[in-house]
Amino acid sequence: SYFGGTDKTIFELIVKISLFYLISVFIGLPVDKREKKEEDAEFLRRRLEREIDRSRKMKKKAKKQAKELVVMHELGRMMNSENSSLKEISDKVAFIIARHLGLKSFCIFILNEETSQLEIKSSVGLPKGIERKVIVNLGEGITGKVAKTGNPMLIDDVKKDERFTYFGGLCKDI
């Protein structure tokens, strides 16, 4: 009667509002829980993707390290062979390194201490007989500079570097 109605009307109104509130709360809970579950699932999916990516990187790194260990083992075993000459050892080293690094051509220079010149001791993928034709003076070209200073050099494109001598012009397709 306070709102212009009967006690029964007010009671019905309170019951209806209460029921409406309770129904909306019960209906709202599953929606909230569903959204929470979807958020949790998205979080877990992103975390799983990160872990899979991390696992792939670790697997790739482990494969690389295993490959390096195989190379080191092969080189060590071969170098410990007592009845191999320097030429046989350098030929095997050149082959192993070229194979494991995927190089089409590769050579090993040795310093001739009598002449202070670098001579090709072994090669893979270079023209036959090149070992007898190529001699590099210390400080000459990239190979000579590296041998003289002991500092490595990385040349991205030898075609754009005038210091690269193509073995005195004998190998122009490098």
Tab-separated table of C-alpha atoms in Angstrom, residues 5 16 20 31 36 45-46 61 68 76 79-80 94 96 115-116 140 142 145 155 167 171:
chain	number	residue	atom	x	y	z
A	5	GLY	CA	-0.797	-1.071	-4.200
A	16	LYS	CA	9.435	-11.229	-9.250
A	20	PHE	CA	14.574	-12.132	-12.091
A	31	VAL	CA	28.538	-17.470	-19.594
A	36	LYS	CA	36.924	-17.856	-18.411
A	45	ARG	CA	47.287	-22.752	-26.476
A	46	ARG	CA	49.732	-19.811	-26.670
A	61	LYS	CA	70.619	-27.045	-31.639
A	68	GLU	CA	79.790	-31.220	-34.781
A	76	GLY	CA	90.351	-36.947	-34.046
A	79	MET	CA	94.540	-37.707	-36.973
A	80	ASN	CA	95.512	-40.310	-34.386
A	94	ALA	CA	89.295	-31.589	-46.385
A	96	ILE	CA	85.212	-34.497	-43.925
A	115	THR	CA	109.538	-19.929	-48.304
A	116	SER	CA	106.980	-18.259	-45.935
A	140	GLU	CA	98.362	-11.468	-50.018
A	142	ILE	CA	92.138	-12.884	-48.097
A	145	LYS	CA	95.886	-11.796	-44.661
A	155	ILE	CA	83.262	-12.416	-46.939
A	167	PHE	CA	93.500	-18.704	-56.838
A	171	CYS	CA	89.092	-20.823	-60.353
